[in-house]
Amino acid sequence: MNKRKIVIKFIVEGQTEEYYLKHFRSEHLGDEFVFNITNVKNGNYKSFIKIIEQYRGTPIPIFVVADLDRATGDKTELGHLKKLCTSLSYVNKYSNIFLTYKNFETFLSAHFKNNADVCSVLGVNRCNIKNNQNIYESIKNKGGSYENTTTNLSKNNICYHKSNFIFPKELDTTKIDAKQSSLICLKEYCEFIKKHR
């Protein structure tokens, strides 16, 4: 008997995230998962909210992957981010948000043992990294691994961490500008969904 695949709808901020996630799924989760990815192309948090509201009540897990840089120092954007976190709780219990400070490159750099800047290691500038469709493989070929991210980035710094089907009460604004990425919990959370669906 064929098991039904677990479909996850990702809403991401840019191309790099999109390229990374496709290879991540193949390497760490296999064929049991299907990632359906929508790229908001550098939109603000309100862009995410508009998309999320279309999925209210759906049984499909909705995962948002966003940067925290625009929420630090901008009270309006911080307000939108808080609303975004709350909006996910109205979609379904499986949905989650994965935030990185300062930006996605922080998470990518954490793949290297010495937490080296990903652009320096790959010998590219910030613009060129966004065009690398094989970003996951490029990192791997230079000795980087997803497992290193859990060593280089602390769970204690995460300002919004949802590890089960209970949503955090709120975003922890005291940690919003701490070096972090809750993407270090992505594999663990996917496995939790697989086990409890």
mmCIF file of C-alpha atoms in Angstrom:
data_model
loop_
_atom_site.group_PDB
_atom_site.id
_atom_site.type_symbol
_atom_site.label_atom_id
_atom_site.label_comp_id
_atom_site.label_asym_id
_atom_site.label_seq_id
_atom_site.Cartn_x
_atom_site.Cartn_y
_atom_site.Cartn_z
ATOM 1 C CA MET A 1 0.000 0.000 0.000
ATOM 2 C CA ASN A 2 1.367 3.433 -0.968
ATOM 3 C CA LYS A 3 1.630 5.966 1.815
ATOM 4 C CA ARG A 4 0.281 9.421 1.070
ATOM 5 C CA LYS A 5 2.985 12.012 0.687
ATOM 6 C CA ILE A 6 3.155 14.930 3.083
ATOM 7 C CA VAL A 7 2.685 18.131 1.106
ATOM 8 C CA ILE A 8 4.052 21.320 2.671
ATOM 9 C CA LYS A 9 3.356 24.751 1.212
ATOM 10 C CA PHE A 10 6.383 27.029 1.678
ATOM 11 C CA ILE A 11 6.146 30.787 1.298
ATOM 12 C CA VAL A 12 9.651 32.206 0.983
ATOM 13 C CA GLU A 13 11.287 35.587 0.539
ATOM 14 C CA GLY A 14 13.665 34.883 -2.324
ATOM 15 C CA GLN A 15 15.242 32.563 -4.898
ATOM 16 C CA THR A 16 18.044 31.352 -2.644
ATOM 17 C CA GLU A 17 15.554 29.969 -0.138
ATOM 18 C CA GLU A 18 13.613 28.298 -2.932
ATOM 19 C CA TYR A 19 16.703 26.627 -4.435
ATOM 20 C CA TYR A 20 18.009 25.560 -1.030
ATOM 21 C CA LEU A 21 14.753 23.974 0.140
ATOM 22 C CA LYS A 22 14.365 21.807 -2.965
ATOM 23 C CA HIS A 23 17.753 20.170 -2.367
ATOM 24 C CA PHE A 24 17.278 20.071 1.409
ATOM 25 C CA ARG A 25 14.101 18.016 1.001
ATOM 26 C CA SER A 26 15.844 15.474 -1.239
ATOM 27 C CA GLU A 27 18.796 15.092 1.123
ATOM 28 C CA HIS A 28 17.064 15.056 4.503
ATOM 29 C CA LEU A 29 13.433 14.079 4.043
ATOM 30 C CA GLY A 30 13.279 12.027 0.873
ATOM 31 C CA ASP A 31 10.284 11.254 -1.286
ATOM 32 C CA GLU A 32 7.780 11.153 1.556
ATOM 33 C CA PHE A 33 7.578 14.950 1.436
ATOM 34 C CA VAL A 34 6.550 17.316 -1.341
ATOM 35 C CA PHE A 35 7.553 20.968 -1.032
ATOM 36 C CA ASN A 36 5.305 23.348 -2.948
ATOM 37 C CA ILE A 37 7.139 26.703 -2.877
ATOM 38 C CA THR A 38 5.815 30.217 -3.502
ATOM 39 C CA ASN A 39 8.384 33.001 -3.704
ATOM 40 C CA VAL A 40 7.147 36.470 -2.640
ATOM 41 C CA LYS A 41 10.312 37.945 -4.187
ATOM 42 C CA ASN A 42 11.589 40.181 -1.378
ATOM 43 C CA GLY A 43 8.147 41.266 -0.274
ATOM 44 C CA ASN A 44 7.441 42.661 3.151
ATOM 45 C CA TYR A 45 5.650 40.815 5.949
ATOM 46 C CA LYS A 46 2.293 42.107 4.682
ATOM 47 C CA SER A 47 2.942 40.216 1.428
ATOM 48 C CA PHE A 48 3.186 36.994 3.428
ATOM 49 C CA ILE A 49 0.006 37.771 5.374
ATOM 50 C CA LYS A 50 -2.015 38.264 2.163
ATOM 51 C CA ILE A 51 -0.937 34.858 0.868
ATOM 52 C CA ILE A 52 -1.439 33.086 4.203
ATOM 53 C CA GLU A 53 -4.996 34.363 4.536
ATOM 54 C CA GLN A 54 -5.901 32.414 1.377
ATOM 55 C CA TYR A 55 -5.036 29.168 3.175
ATOM 56 C CA ARG A 56 -7.065 29.649 6.353
ATOM 57 C CA GLY A 57 -8.571 26.312 7.371
ATOM 58 C CA THR A 58 -6.583 24.220 4.897
ATOM 59 C CA PRO A 59 -5.176 20.893 6.160
ATOM 60 C CA ILE A 60 -1.895 21.540 4.288
ATOM 61 C CA PRO A 61 0.953 22.781 6.518
ATOM 62 C CA ILE A 62 2.005 26.308 5.551
ATOM 63 C CA PHE A 63 5.632 27.177 6.333
ATOM 64 C CA VAL A 64 6.925 30.737 6.064
ATOM 65 C CA VAL A 65 10.665 31.369 5.666
ATOM 66 C CA ALA A 66 11.591 35.019 6.264
ATOM 67 C CA ASP A 67 14.386 37.302 7.401
ATOM 68 C CA LEU A 68 14.242 39.401 10.553
ATOM 69 C CA ASP A 69 16.320 42.344 9.322
ATOM 70 C CA ARG A 70 13.340 44.521 8.399
ATOM 71 C CA ALA A 71 11.675 43.967 11.811
ATOM 72 C CA THR A 72 14.607 45.383 13.766
ATOM 73 C CA GLY A 73 14.439 49.137 14.039
ATOM 74 C CA ASP A 74 11.088 49.464 12.247
ATOM 75 C CA LYS A 75 8.071 49.338 14.566
ATOM 76 C CA THR A 76 5.611 49.127 11.684
ATOM 77 C CA GLU A 77 7.354 46.081 10.193
ATOM 78 C CA LEU A 78 7.666 44.525 13.654
ATOM 79 C CA GLY A 79 3.903 44.928 14.051
ATOM 80 C CA HIS A 80 3.358 43.220 10.695
ATOM 81 C CA LEU A 81 5.675 40.375 11.733
ATOM 82 C CA LYS A 82 3.697 39.829 14.943
ATOM 83 C CA LYS A 83 0.488 39.761 12.887
ATOM 84 C CA LEU A 84 2.113 37.285 10.476
ATOM 85 C CA CYS A 85 2.928 34.909 13.359
ATOM 86 C CA THR A 86 -0.639 35.189 14.654
ATOM 87 C CA SER A 87 -2.098 34.685 11.151
ATOM 88 C CA LEU A 88 -0.375 31.306 10.880
ATOM 89 C CA SER A 89 -2.215 30.072 13.966
ATOM 90 C CA TYR A 90 -5.508 30.556 12.073
ATOM 91 C CA VAL A 91 -4.383 28.398 9.128
ATOM 92 C CA ASN A 92 -3.959 25.064 10.931
ATOM 93 C CA LYS A 93 -2.008 23.537 13.805
ATOM 94 C CA TYR A 94 0.731 22.217 11.477
ATOM 95 C CA SER A 95 1.781 25.604 10.094
ATOM 96 C CA ASN A 96 5.018 27.254 11.207
ATOM 97 C CA ILE A 97 7.366 30.183 10.576
ATOM 98 C CA PHE A 98 11.148 29.979 10.307
ATOM 99 C CA LEU A 99 12.930 33.276 10.918
ATOM 100 C CA THR A 100 16.586 34.182 10.450
ATOM 101 C CA TYR A 101 18.528 37.199 11.686
ATOM 102 C CA LYS A 102 19.927 39.001 9.901
ATOM 103 C CA ASN A 103 19.095 37.251 6.646
ATOM 104 C CA PHE A 104 19.111 33.844 4.962
ATOM 105 C CA GLU A 105 22.877 34.065 4.398
ATOM 106 C CA THR A 106 23.316 33.847 8.207
ATOM 107 C CA PHE A 107 21.750 30.396 8.073
ATOM 108 C CA LEU A 108 23.807 29.387 5.035
ATOM 109 C CA SER A 109 27.057 30.511 6.702
ATOM 110 C CA ALA A 110 26.226 28.338 9.720
ATOM 111 C CA HIS A 111 26.671 25.268 7.492
ATOM 112 C CA PHE A 112 30.445 25.662 7.819
ATOM 113 C CA LYS A 113 32.369 24.488 10.888
ATOM 114 C CA ASN A 114 33.931 27.880 11.510
ATOM 115 C CA ASN A 115 30.686 29.701 10.657
ATOM 116 C CA ALA A 116 32.527 31.312 7.719
ATOM 117 C CA ASP A 117 30.706 33.766 5.487
ATOM 118 C CA VAL A 118 29.011 31.709 2.769
ATOM 119 C CA CYS A 119 29.808 34.222 0.007
ATOM 120 C CA SER A 120 33.527 34.217 0.905
ATOM 121 C CA VAL A 121 33.691 30.416 1.027
ATOM 122 C CA LEU A 122 31.927 30.064 -2.331
ATOM 123 C CA GLY A 123 33.866 32.979 -3.835
ATOM 124 C CA VAL A 124 30.772 34.907 -4.922
ATOM 125 C CA ASN A 125 29.137 38.223 -4.110
ATOM 126 C CA ARG A 126 25.676 38.559 -2.555
ATOM 127 C CA CYS A 127 24.003 39.030 -5.939
ATOM 128 C CA ASN A 128 25.548 35.904 -7.430
ATOM 129 C CA ILE A 129 24.545 33.687 -4.524
ATOM 130 C CA LYS A 130 20.896 34.431 -5.342
ATOM 131 C CA ASN A 131 21.370 33.009 -8.832
ATOM 132 C CA ASN A 132 22.946 29.748 -7.663
ATOM 133 C CA GLN A 133 20.323 27.083 -8.342
ATOM 134 C CA ASN A 134 22.587 24.486 -6.711
ATOM 135 C CA ILE A 135 23.276 26.448 -3.525
ATOM 136 C CA TYR A 136 22.800 23.387 -1.318
ATOM 137 C CA GLU A 137 25.259 21.309 -3.368
ATOM 138 C CA SER A 138 27.737 24.204 -3.562
ATOM 139 C CA ILE A 139 27.783 24.438 0.241
ATOM 140 C CA LYS A 140 28.164 20.672 0.553
ATOM 141 C CA ASN A 141 31.031 20.608 -1.937
ATOM 142 C CA LYS A 142 32.908 23.141 0.229
ATOM 143 C CA GLY A 143 32.514 21.018 3.380
ATOM 144 C CA GLY A 144 29.317 22.577 4.709
ATOM 145 C CA SER A 145 26.435 20.595 6.179
ATOM 146 C CA TYR A 146 22.993 21.187 7.659
ATOM 147 C CA GLU A 147 24.118 19.394 10.812
ATOM 148 C CA ASN A 148 26.654 22.163 11.474
ATOM 149 C CA THR A 149 23.840 24.726 11.726
ATOM 150 C CA THR A 150 22.608 23.222 14.984
ATOM 151 C CA THR A 151 26.098 23.664 16.460
ATOM 152 C CA ASN A 152 26.750 27.159 15.105
ATOM 153 C CA LEU A 153 23.329 28.642 15.904
ATOM 154 C CA SER A 154 21.718 28.352 19.321
ATOM 155 C CA LYS A 155 18.084 27.421 19.951
ATOM 156 C CA ASN A 156 18.287 29.808 22.916
ATOM 157 C CA ASN A 157 18.495 32.793 20.530
ATOM 158 C CA ILE A 158 15.353 31.948 18.560
ATOM 159 C CA CYS A 159 12.652 34.600 18.934
ATOM 160 C CA TYR A 160 9.810 32.363 17.679
ATOM 161 C CA HIS A 161 10.160 28.612 18.095
ATOM 162 C CA LYS A 162 7.277 26.245 17.411
ATOM 163 C CA SER A 163 8.349 22.648 17.978
ATOM 164 C CA ASN A 164 4.936 20.953 18.250
ATOM 165 C CA PHE A 165 1.303 21.751 17.435
ATOM 166 C CA ILE A 166 1.046 24.519 20.042
ATOM 167 C CA PHE A 167 1.820 28.027 18.838
ATOM 168 C CA PRO A 168 4.050 30.233 21.020
ATOM 169 C CA LYS A 169 2.100 32.947 22.819
ATOM 170 C CA GLU A 170 4.051 35.647 21.017
ATOM 171 C CA LEU A 171 7.238 36.678 19.286
ATOM 172 C CA ASP A 172 10.048 37.258 21.809
ATOM 173 C CA THR A 173 11.127 40.779 20.844
ATOM 174 C CA THR A 174 14.067 40.699 23.289
ATOM 175 C CA LYS A 175 15.730 38.188 20.948
ATOM 176 C CA ILE A 176 14.726 39.681 17.617
ATOM 177 C CA ASP A 177 18.207 40.972 16.751
ATOM 178 C CA ALA A 178 20.136 37.994 18.133
ATOM 179 C CA LYS A 179 22.051 35.920 15.570
ATOM 180 C CA GLN A 180 19.617 33.088 14.899
ATOM 181 C CA SER A 181 17.751 30.877 12.493
ATOM 182 C CA SER A 182 14.867 28.641 13.451
ATOM 183 C CA LEU A 183 15.596 26.774 10.204
ATOM 184 C CA ILE A 184 17.928 24.689 12.379
ATOM 185 C CA CYS A 185 14.672 23.079 13.549
ATOM 186 C CA LEU A 186 13.176 22.486 10.083
ATOM 187 C CA LYS A 187 14.144 18.822 9.747
ATOM 188 C CA GLU A 188 13.061 18.059 13.307
ATOM 189 C CA TYR A 189 9.691 19.757 12.787
ATOM 190 C CA CYS A 190 9.054 17.952 9.481
ATOM 191 C CA GLU A 191 9.773 14.654 11.208
ATOM 192 C CA PHE A 192 7.390 15.622 14.020
ATOM 193 C CA ILE A 193 4.620 16.241 11.480
ATOM 194 C CA LYS A 194 5.328 12.912 9.787
ATOM 195 C CA LYS A 195 5.062 11.088 13.095
ATOM 196 C CA HIS A 196 1.875 12.820 14.287
ATOM 197 C CA ARG A 197 -0.233 13.260 11.149
#
